[in-house]
Amino acid sequence: MIIKPKFRGFICTTAHPVGCAKQVQNQIDYVQSRPKIDGPKKVLVIGSSTGYGLASRIVAAFGCGADTIGVFFEKPSVKNRTATAGWYNTAAFEKEARKAGLVAESINGDAFSKEIKEHTIKKIKNRLGGKVDMVVYSLAAPRRVHPETGETFHSVLKPIGKPFTNKAVDFHSGHVSEMTIEPATEKEIYDTIQVMGGEDWQMWMDALKEADVLAEGVTTIAYSYIGPELTFPIYREGTVGKAKDHLEKTAHELDAKLKDLGGRAFVSVNKALVTQSSAAIPIVPLYISILYKVMKEKGLHEDCIMQMYRLFSERLYRSGEVPVDEKGRIRIDDLEMQPEVQQAVMEQWKLIDSTTLEEISDIEGYRHDFFQLFGFETEGVDYDQEVDPAVNIPSID
Ligand code: NAD
């Protein structure tokens, strides 16, 4: 079939297998163009099919030569419906990793469940030689069914305490308008922490430790975001920010628990980037559009793969202590948060509206990156060509 992008709100309901494969290849090529990293050799990535998790898996495999297991929640193609982008990304990753002589195993299912944790432990034993020396936790999920109580929690993106009004963009139409978001209820705050906080990460690490599949000196890492004051009410001081506070607290607890193995746990604060998850956060796409313009002009722009390569090579697996901030967090949002960058973004923010959008923001770059998440607008791909949407991931059982 001929596959074109189809939108429902900020979600694209189609994905292009050839485009996704090319996107993965571009990330592999980037990592292979950089010096090798003396890093982990057996890596579990939870949330490995898109965004920061996929980039972490690619750096682990092609930068460090690691065998990997990836866990994700994606849909294969059914009849005339395409698979999701993360499905195609994983198929392409596995193919290339195996070609390079690496073990690459994938598990499609609900990472919050007990069954998927047990299945993963079996795969570590059977396919990775019994132990992992790195666990990346990169889930971004809208809901979680609690494995013990069966209760379903939904995460929300809302401010806390009072309504928040600011500018937002509809990046399809280029229309900038004011939007007001009502504050979350206590239940919504609690539920968001249940989904995006650290409890599940903790459960994973407890299960892996109990099953004796963590190697001496194991490293585990999860990802967080802080961002500018402008987005504080909706992000860092909002419901998701509370969940991130919990995730960061969990890192300290895990770090203490892993000491007997000589292990360590970190949270890395990453840069704002276009991913399926960040597209859903009000205000953030407009902020990212201006940020991209400023960072590209200053020669500081990075994408997921560049961020993850820098995280592994210059933070986690360099010689000596891992540099962290006063709260013990790794900061690879350092370039985004440079005062000159933030000042320039804030100046443009005041001026931005529907008439100035194209000129003072990189909305075009935002749109382009958004299309590319689903394998569209990718150089070297002929989108008028018939393609088979049914693509197999060999290791899925
Ligand atoms: P993403 O949407 O690209 O990736 C999310 C991953 O989680 C996918 O692999 C998806 O399949 C998987 N997933 C979701 N629900 C699942 C479930 N129930 N079971 C198994 N897998 C599931 O998101 P992302 O932007 O790469 O976010 C990853 C992490 O990075 C999040 O913690 C996010 O807060 C953080 N982060 C993102 C940004 C940003 O700007 N995108 C910045 C800083 C930090």
Short mmCIF file of C-alpha atoms and ligand atoms in Angstrom, two decimals:
data_model
loop_
_atom_site.label_atom_id
_atom_site.label_comp_id
_atom_site.label_asym_id
_atom_site.label_seq_id
_atom_site.Cartn_x
_atom_site.Cartn_y
_atom_site.Cartn_z
CA MET A 1 0.00 0.00 0.00
CA ILE A 2 0.96 3.66 -0.31
CA ILE A 3 1.28 5.14 3.18
CA LYS A 4 0.65 8.81 3.90
CA PRO A 5 0.46 10.59 7.26
CA LYS A 6 -2.99 10.75 8.86
CA PHE A 7 -3.59 12.85 11.95
CA ARG A 8 -5.85 12.75 14.94
CA GLY A 9 -4.91 15.73 17.13
CA PHE A 10 -1.24 15.49 18.03
CA ILE A 11 -1.09 11.82 17.09
CA CYS A 12 -0.29 10.43 13.67
CA THR A 13 -2.27 7.23 13.15
CA THR A 14 -0.08 5.87 10.35
CA ALA A 15 3.63 5.15 10.19
CA HIS A 16 5.98 4.38 7.33
CA PRO A 17 8.15 1.25 7.69
CA VAL A 18 10.83 2.36 5.24
CA GLY A 19 10.99 5.87 6.73
CA CYS A 20 11.21 4.54 10.29
CA ALA A 21 13.98 2.15 9.25
CA LYS A 22 15.86 5.05 7.64
CA GLN A 23 15.46 7.14 10.81
CA VAL A 24 16.91 4.30 12.88
CA GLN A 25 19.76 3.88 10.38
CA ASN A 26 20.54 7.61 10.61
CA GLN A 27 20.83 7.27 14.40
CA ILE A 28 23.06 4.21 14.05
CA ASP A 29 25.23 6.08 11.51
CA TYR A 30 25.59 8.99 13.93
CA VAL A 31 26.75 6.72 16.75
CA GLN A 32 29.11 4.83 14.44
CA SER A 33 30.67 8.11 13.31
CA ARG A 34 31.67 8.85 16.92
CA PRO A 35 34.37 7.20 19.07
CA LYS A 36 33.45 3.89 20.74
CA ILE A 37 32.40 4.05 24.39
CA ASP A 38 33.81 1.74 27.05
CA GLY A 39 30.33 1.15 28.44
CA PRO A 40 27.85 -1.58 29.35
CA LYS A 41 27.74 -4.94 27.56
CA LYS A 42 24.31 -6.36 28.51
CA VAL A 43 21.54 -3.80 28.58
CA LEU A 44 17.83 -3.81 29.34
CA VAL A 45 15.89 -0.82 28.00
CA ILE A 46 12.34 -0.37 29.28
CA GLY A 47 10.53 1.92 26.81
CA SER A 48 12.94 1.12 23.98
CA SER A 49 10.92 1.71 20.82
CA THR A 50 10.86 5.49 20.36
CA GLY A 51 12.38 8.74 21.66
CA TYR A 52 15.01 8.65 24.39
CA GLY A 53 14.69 4.91 25.06
CA LEU A 54 15.31 3.97 21.42
CA ALA A 55 18.29 6.33 21.27
CA SER A 56 19.67 4.80 24.51
CA ARG A 57 19.38 1.32 23.00
CA ILE A 58 21.15 2.42 19.82
CA VAL A 59 24.01 4.01 21.79
CA ALA A 60 24.30 0.90 24.00
CA ALA A 61 24.41 -1.43 20.99
CA PHE A 62 26.35 0.52 18.39
CA GLY A 63 28.39 2.77 20.70
CA CYS A 64 29.25 0.23 23.41
CA GLY A 65 28.80 -3.08 21.54
CA ALA A 66 26.10 -4.21 23.99
CA ASP A 67 23.60 -7.03 23.63
CA THR A 68 20.16 -5.59 24.40
CA ILE A 69 16.64 -6.49 25.41
CA GLY A 70 14.01 -3.86 24.66
CA VAL A 71 10.57 -3.67 26.29
CA PHE A 72 7.83 -1.52 24.73
CA PHE A 73 4.14 -1.24 24.00
CA GLU A 74 3.50 -1.08 20.26
CA LYS A 75 1.03 -2.40 17.72
CA PRO A 76 1.86 -4.58 14.70
CA SER A 77 0.14 -3.95 11.39
CA VAL A 78 -3.32 -5.49 11.00
CA LYS A 79 -4.85 -5.82 7.53
CA ASN A 80 -4.65 -2.36 5.98
CA ARG A 81 -3.54 -0.56 9.13
CA THR A 82 0.10 0.22 9.52
CA ALA A 83 2.03 -0.81 12.62
CA THR A 84 3.00 1.93 15.07
CA ALA A 85 6.29 3.74 14.50
CA GLY A 86 7.93 2.06 17.51
CA TRP A 87 7.16 -1.34 15.99
CA TYR A 88 8.92 -0.43 12.74
CA ASN A 89 11.80 1.21 14.65
CA THR A 90 12.33 -1.96 16.65
CA ALA A 91 12.20 -4.22 13.59
CA ALA A 92 14.88 -2.05 11.94
CA PHE A 93 16.99 -1.92 15.10
CA GLU A 94 16.92 -5.69 15.58
CA LYS A 95 17.84 -6.32 11.97
CA GLU A 96 20.86 -4.03 12.11
CA ALA A 97 21.99 -5.15 15.58
CA ARG A 98 21.86 -8.81 14.56
CA LYS A 99 23.75 -8.01 11.35
CA ALA A 100 26.43 -6.48 13.59
CA GLY A 101 26.63 -9.75 15.55
CA LEU A 102 24.80 -8.46 18.64
CA VAL A 103 21.99 -10.10 20.56
CA ALA A 104 18.83 -8.00 20.19
CA GLU A 105 15.65 -9.29 21.79
CA SER A 106 12.37 -7.43 22.09
CA ILE A 107 9.33 -7.79 24.31
CA ASN A 108 6.03 -6.16 23.38
CA GLY A 109 3.64 -5.75 26.30
CA ASP A 110 2.71 -3.78 29.37
CA ALA A 111 5.92 -3.01 31.27
CA PHE A 112 3.86 -2.18 34.38
CA SER A 113 2.64 -5.77 34.63
CA LYS A 114 4.19 -8.63 36.63
CA GLU A 115 4.04 -10.93 33.59
CA ILE A 116 6.24 -8.73 31.43
CA LYS A 117 8.78 -8.39 34.25
CA GLU A 118 8.88 -12.18 34.61
CA HIS A 119 9.12 -12.68 30.85
CA THR A 120 12.01 -10.20 30.72
CA ILE A 121 13.87 -11.99 33.52
CA LYS A 122 13.54 -15.26 31.58
CA LYS A 123 14.95 -13.60 28.46
CA ILE A 124 17.87 -12.15 30.44
CA LYS A 125 18.64 -15.66 31.67
CA ASN A 126 18.19 -17.37 28.31
CA ARG A 127 19.47 -14.80 25.86
CA LEU A 128 21.78 -12.38 27.71
CA GLY A 129 23.87 -14.84 29.68
CA GLY A 130 21.99 -14.34 32.93
CA LYS A 131 22.84 -10.76 33.98
CA VAL A 132 22.48 -7.16 32.82
CA ASP A 133 24.96 -4.41 33.67
CA MET A 134 22.63 -1.55 32.68
CA VAL A 135 18.89 -0.92 33.03
CA VAL A 136 17.44 2.12 31.25
CA TYR A 137 13.95 3.13 32.37
CA SER A 138 12.42 5.37 29.69
CA LEU A 139 8.68 4.88 29.88
CA ALA A 140 6.25 7.65 29.02
CA ALA A 141 2.74 6.32 29.44
CA PRO A 142 -0.76 7.75 29.73
CA ARG A 143 -2.03 5.00 32.07
CA ARG A 144 -0.94 2.24 34.42
CA VAL A 145 -2.78 -0.76 35.76
CA HIS A 146 -1.30 -1.38 39.20
CA PRO A 147 0.11 -4.94 39.23
CA GLU A 148 -0.98 -5.64 42.80
CA THR A 149 -4.35 -3.92 43.15
CA GLY A 150 -5.52 -4.01 39.52
CA GLU A 151 -6.50 -0.34 39.84
CA THR A 152 -6.12 1.77 36.68
CA PHE A 153 -4.46 5.18 36.98
CA HIS A 154 -4.43 7.88 34.29
CA SER A 155 -1.78 10.57 34.15
CA VAL A 156 -2.82 14.15 33.42
CA LEU A 157 -0.88 17.23 32.39
CA LYS A 158 -2.30 19.93 34.62
CA PRO A 159 -1.15 22.75 36.91
CA ILE A 160 -1.58 22.46 40.66
CA GLY A 161 -3.41 24.94 42.87
CA LYS A 162 -4.63 27.44 40.28
CA PRO A 163 -5.48 27.63 36.58
CA PHE A 164 -2.64 28.35 34.18
CA THR A 165 -3.01 30.54 31.11
CA ASN A 166 -0.36 30.95 28.44
CA LYS A 167 0.25 30.74 24.71
CA ALA A 168 0.07 27.50 22.79
CA VAL A 169 0.36 26.53 19.14
CA ASP A 170 -1.63 24.21 16.94
CA PHE A 171 1.38 23.13 14.91
CA HIS A 172 -0.74 21.85 12.02
CA SER A 173 -2.45 25.19 11.36
CA GLY A 174 0.20 27.50 12.84
CA HIS A 175 -2.45 29.17 14.97
CA VAL A 176 -1.13 30.61 18.25
CA SER A 177 -3.74 31.25 20.94
CA GLU A 178 -4.05 31.62 24.68
CA MET A 179 -5.10 28.52 26.50
CA THR A 180 -6.17 28.03 30.10
CA ILE A 181 -5.77 24.75 31.89
CA GLU A 182 -7.72 24.13 35.06
CA PRO A 183 -5.81 22.79 38.08
CA ALA A 184 -5.66 19.11 38.91
CA THR A 185 -7.63 17.51 41.70
CA GLU A 186 -5.78 15.72 44.52
CA LYS A 187 -6.75 12.42 42.91
CA GLU A 188 -5.33 13.46 39.54
CA ILE A 189 -2.03 14.43 41.21
CA TYR A 190 -1.88 11.08 43.01
CA ASP A 191 -2.79 9.13 39.88
CA THR A 192 -0.15 10.89 37.76
CA ILE A 193 2.51 9.99 40.34
CA GLN A 194 1.28 6.39 40.15
CA VAL A 195 1.84 6.36 36.38
CA MET A 196 4.94 8.49 35.87
CA GLY A 197 6.60 8.38 39.31
CA GLY A 198 9.23 5.91 40.45
CA GLU A 199 7.18 3.03 41.86
CA ASP A 200 7.31 0.90 38.73
CA TRP A 201 11.04 1.57 38.24
CA GLN A 202 11.52 0.41 41.83
CA MET A 203 9.41 -2.71 41.15
CA TRP A 204 11.52 -3.53 38.11
CA MET A 205 14.77 -3.18 40.02
CA ASP A 206 13.46 -5.20 42.98
CA ALA A 207 12.30 -8.00 40.65
CA LEU A 208 15.60 -8.03 38.74
CA LYS A 209 17.63 -8.04 41.95
CA GLU A 210 15.57 -10.77 43.51
CA ALA A 211 15.98 -12.92 40.40
CA ASP A 212 19.75 -12.34 40.63
CA VAL A 213 20.01 -10.95 37.10
CA LEU A 214 21.81 -7.70 38.00
CA ALA A 215 25.58 -7.77 37.43
CA GLU A 216 28.15 -6.36 39.86
CA GLY A 217 28.46 -2.61 39.26
CA VAL A 218 25.11 -2.36 37.48
CA THR A 219 23.93 1.11 36.43
CA THR A 220 20.28 2.08 36.22
CA ILE A 221 18.98 5.35 34.86
CA ALA A 222 15.62 7.07 34.30
CA TYR A 223 14.89 10.33 32.50
CA SER A 224 13.49 13.58 33.80
CA TYR A 225 12.88 17.12 32.63
CA ILE A 226 12.97 20.54 34.29
CA GLY A 227 12.72 23.21 31.58
CA PRO A 228 12.24 26.97 31.84
CA GLU A 229 10.17 28.89 34.41
CA LEU A 230 7.69 29.61 31.64
CA THR A 231 6.56 25.97 31.64
CA PHE A 232 6.87 25.41 35.41
CA PRO A 233 3.14 25.72 36.17
CA ILE A 234 2.22 23.09 33.57
CA TYR A 235 5.28 20.88 33.88
CA ARG A 236 7.75 20.98 36.75
CA GLU A 237 5.33 22.40 39.33
CA GLY A 238 2.36 20.60 37.81
CA THR A 239 1.18 17.00 38.04
CA VAL A 240 3.99 15.52 35.92
CA GLY A 241 6.56 17.51 37.89
CA LYS A 242 5.30 15.85 41.07
CA ALA A 243 5.77 12.48 39.38
CA LYS A 244 9.30 13.49 38.35
CA ASP A 245 10.06 14.54 41.97
CA HIS A 246 9.01 11.03 42.97
CA LEU A 247 11.15 9.47 40.21
CA GLU A 248 14.16 11.49 41.37
CA LYS A 249 13.60 10.43 45.00
CA THR A 250 13.39 6.82 43.80
CA ALA A 251 16.82 7.17 42.17
CA HIS A 252 18.36 7.92 45.58
CA GLU A 253 16.56 4.96 47.16
CA LEU A 254 17.66 2.62 44.36
CA ASP A 255 21.21 3.90 44.57
CA ALA A 256 21.31 2.91 48.25
CA LYS A 257 19.72 -0.49 47.53
CA LEU A 258 22.26 -1.28 44.81
CA LYS A 259 25.31 -0.49 46.95
CA ASP A 260 25.84 -4.15 47.91
CA LEU A 261 26.31 -4.89 44.19
CA GLY A 262 28.57 -1.86 43.74
CA GLY A 263 25.74 -0.54 41.58
CA ARG A 264 24.41 2.96 41.02
CA ALA A 265 21.12 4.64 40.09
CA PHE A 266 20.72 7.99 38.39
CA VAL A 267 18.19 10.33 36.94
CA SER A 268 19.31 12.28 33.91
CA VAL A 269 17.59 15.56 33.13
CA ASN A 270 17.35 15.64 29.35
CA LYS A 271 16.66 18.36 26.79
CA ALA A 272 13.17 19.17 25.49
CA LEU A 273 12.74 17.37 22.19
CA VAL A 274 9.96 16.46 19.81
CA THR A 275 8.71 12.99 20.77
CA GLN A 276 5.26 11.43 20.79
CA SER A 277 5.04 12.22 24.50
CA SER A 278 6.22 15.84 24.48
CA ALA A 279 3.81 16.69 21.63
CA ALA A 280 0.99 16.04 24.09
CA ILE A 281 2.10 18.62 26.66
CA PRO A 282 0.31 21.98 26.34
CA ILE A 283 2.62 25.01 25.79
CA VAL A 284 5.67 22.77 25.25
CA PRO A 285 5.50 22.48 21.42
CA LEU A 286 5.56 26.28 21.12
CA TYR A 287 8.45 26.49 23.57
CA ILE A 288 10.34 23.77 21.65
CA SER A 289 9.77 25.61 18.34
CA ILE A 290 11.41 28.76 19.72
CA LEU A 291 14.11 26.78 21.53
CA TYR A 292 15.05 24.96 18.31
CA LYS A 293 15.43 28.25 16.46
CA VAL A 294 17.66 29.72 19.18
CA MET A 295 19.76 26.57 19.68
CA LYS A 296 20.20 25.98 15.93
CA GLU A 297 21.32 29.60 15.45
CA LYS A 298 23.86 29.20 18.26
CA GLY A 299 25.05 25.83 16.91
CA LEU A 300 23.90 24.08 20.11
CA HIS A 301 20.98 22.00 18.84
CA GLU A 302 20.95 18.28 19.69
CA ASP A 303 18.45 15.52 18.97
CA CYS A 304 17.70 12.34 20.97
CA ILE A 305 20.67 10.37 19.65
CA MET A 306 23.16 13.21 20.25
CA GLN A 307 21.82 13.66 23.79
CA MET A 308 22.09 9.96 24.57
CA TYR A 309 25.56 9.64 23.05
CA ARG A 310 26.68 12.54 25.25
CA LEU A 311 24.98 11.00 28.30
CA PHE A 312 26.85 7.71 27.87
CA SER A 313 30.22 9.09 26.74
CA GLU A 314 30.58 12.26 28.81
CA ARG A 315 28.57 11.45 31.93
CA LEU A 316 27.91 7.79 32.72
CA TYR A 317 30.90 5.99 31.21
CA ARG A 318 33.73 8.50 31.39
CA SER A 319 36.57 7.95 33.81
CA GLY A 320 36.12 9.42 37.29
CA GLU A 321 33.02 10.56 39.15
CA VAL A 322 29.78 11.14 37.25
CA PRO A 323 29.11 14.89 37.34
CA VAL A 324 25.76 15.69 38.99
CA ASP A 325 23.90 18.79 40.22
CA GLU A 326 23.15 19.72 43.85
CA LYS A 327 20.26 17.22 43.86
CA GLY A 328 22.40 14.39 42.50
CA ARG A 329 20.91 14.58 38.98
CA ILE A 330 22.87 14.26 35.74
CA ARG A 331 22.26 17.35 33.59
CA ILE A 332 22.41 16.98 29.84
CA ASP A 333 19.88 19.76 29.53
CA ASP A 334 22.89 22.01 30.21
CA LEU A 335 22.90 23.57 26.74
CA GLU A 336 19.13 24.19 26.75
CA MET A 337 19.39 25.83 30.16
CA GLN A 338 22.33 28.15 29.31
CA PRO A 339 21.28 31.66 30.42
CA GLU A 340 21.89 33.16 26.93
CA VAL A 341 19.68 30.48 25.36
CA GLN A 342 16.89 30.93 27.89
CA GLN A 343 17.05 34.73 27.67
CA ALA A 344 16.76 34.60 23.87
CA VAL A 345 13.82 32.18 24.11
CA MET A 346 12.01 34.42 26.62
CA GLU A 347 12.44 37.50 24.39
CA GLN A 348 10.89 35.65 21.45
CA TRP A 349 8.16 34.19 23.64
CA LYS A 350 6.84 37.70 24.37
CA LEU A 351 6.63 38.46 20.64
CA ILE A 352 5.20 35.21 19.39
CA ASP A 353 1.73 35.05 17.85
CA SER A 354 0.17 33.59 14.69
CA THR A 355 1.67 36.36 12.53
CA THR A 356 5.25 36.04 13.84
CA LEU A 357 5.33 32.26 14.32
CA GLU A 358 7.06 31.31 11.06
CA GLU A 359 9.64 34.06 11.41
CA ILE A 360 10.71 33.89 15.06
CA SER A 361 10.26 30.22 15.79
CA ASP A 362 11.41 27.03 14.08
CA ILE A 363 7.86 25.72 13.74
CA GLU A 364 8.91 24.21 10.42
CA GLY A 365 11.66 22.26 12.19
CA TYR A 366 9.14 21.15 14.82
CA ARG A 367 6.68 19.91 12.19
CA HIS A 368 9.45 18.18 10.25
CA ASP A 369 10.70 16.35 13.37
CA PHE A 370 7.12 15.42 14.25
CA PHE A 371 6.55 13.86 10.81
CA GLN A 372 9.87 12.07 11.09
CA LEU A 373 8.77 10.40 14.35
CA PHE A 374 6.39 8.40 12.17
CA GLY A 375 8.85 7.80 9.35
CA PHE A 376 7.62 10.59 7.06
CA GLU A 377 9.58 13.47 5.45
CA THR A 378 12.71 11.37 5.52
CA GLU A 379 15.36 11.98 2.90
CA GLY A 380 15.94 9.13 0.48
CA VAL A 381 12.48 7.55 0.91
CA ASP A 382 10.08 7.42 -2.03
CA TYR A 383 6.65 7.91 -0.46
CA ASP A 384 4.83 7.20 -3.72
CA GLN A 385 6.19 3.67 -3.73
CA GLU A 386 4.00 0.73 -2.64
CA VAL A 387 5.18 -0.77 0.67
CA ASP A 388 4.12 -3.79 2.68
CA PRO A 389 2.95 -2.56 6.11
CA ALA A 390 3.40 -6.03 7.66
CA VAL A 391 6.90 -6.07 9.11
CA ASN A 392 8.11 -8.83 11.39
CA ILE A 393 10.14 -8.40 14.59
CA PRO A 394 11.96 -11.77 14.65
CA SER A 395 12.44 -12.03 18.43
CA ILE A 396 8.84 -11.32 19.46
CA ASP A 397 7.33 -14.51 20.78
P1 NAD B 1 8.29 8.29 23.90
O1 NAD B 1 6.81 8.46 23.88
O2 NAD B 1 9.06 8.54 22.66
O3 NAD B 1 8.67 6.80 24.41
C1 NAD B 1 7.95 6.13 25.39
C2 NAD B 1 8.31 4.66 25.38
O4 NAD B 1 7.55 4.01 26.43
C3 NAD B 1 7.96 3.90 24.08
O5 NAD B 1 8.97 2.94 23.82
C4 NAD B 1 6.65 3.18 24.43
O6 NAD B 1 6.41 1.99 23.68
C5 NAD B 1 6.93 2.85 25.88
N1 NAD B 1 5.73 2.56 26.67
C6 NAD B 1 4.69 3.37 26.98
N2 NAD B 1 3.79 2.72 27.76
C7 NAD B 1 4.28 1.47 27.96
C8 NAD B 1 3.83 0.34 28.68
N3 NAD B 1 2.71 0.34 29.38
N4 NAD B 1 4.59 -0.80 28.62
C9 NAD B 1 5.75 -0.85 27.91
N5 NAD B 1 6.23 0.22 27.23
C10 NAD B 1 5.51 1.36 27.25
O7 NAD B 1 8.78 9.21 25.11
P2 NAD B 1 10.11 10.03 25.43
O8 NAD B 1 9.83 11.47 25.18
O9 NAD B 1 11.32 9.40 24.84
O10 NAD B 1 10.13 9.87 27.02
C11 NAD B 1 10.92 8.93 27.70
C12 NAD B 1 11.33 9.52 29.04
O11 NAD B 1 12.13 10.69 28.81
C13 NAD B 1 10.12 9.98 29.89
O12 NAD B 1 10.40 9.72 31.24
C14 NAD B 1 10.12 11.49 29.65
O13 NAD B 1 9.51 12.21 30.70
C15 NAD B 1 11.61 11.76 29.57
N6 NAD B 1 11.98 13.05 28.94
C16 NAD B 1 11.45 13.44 27.74
C17 NAD B 1 11.79 14.68 27.21
C18 NAD B 1 11.21 15.17 25.91
O14 NAD B 1 11.29 16.36 25.62
N7 NAD B 1 10.69 14.29 25.08
C19 NAD B 1 12.71 15.51 27.88
C20 NAD B 1 13.26 15.06 29.08
C21 NAD B 1 12.89 13.83 29.61
#
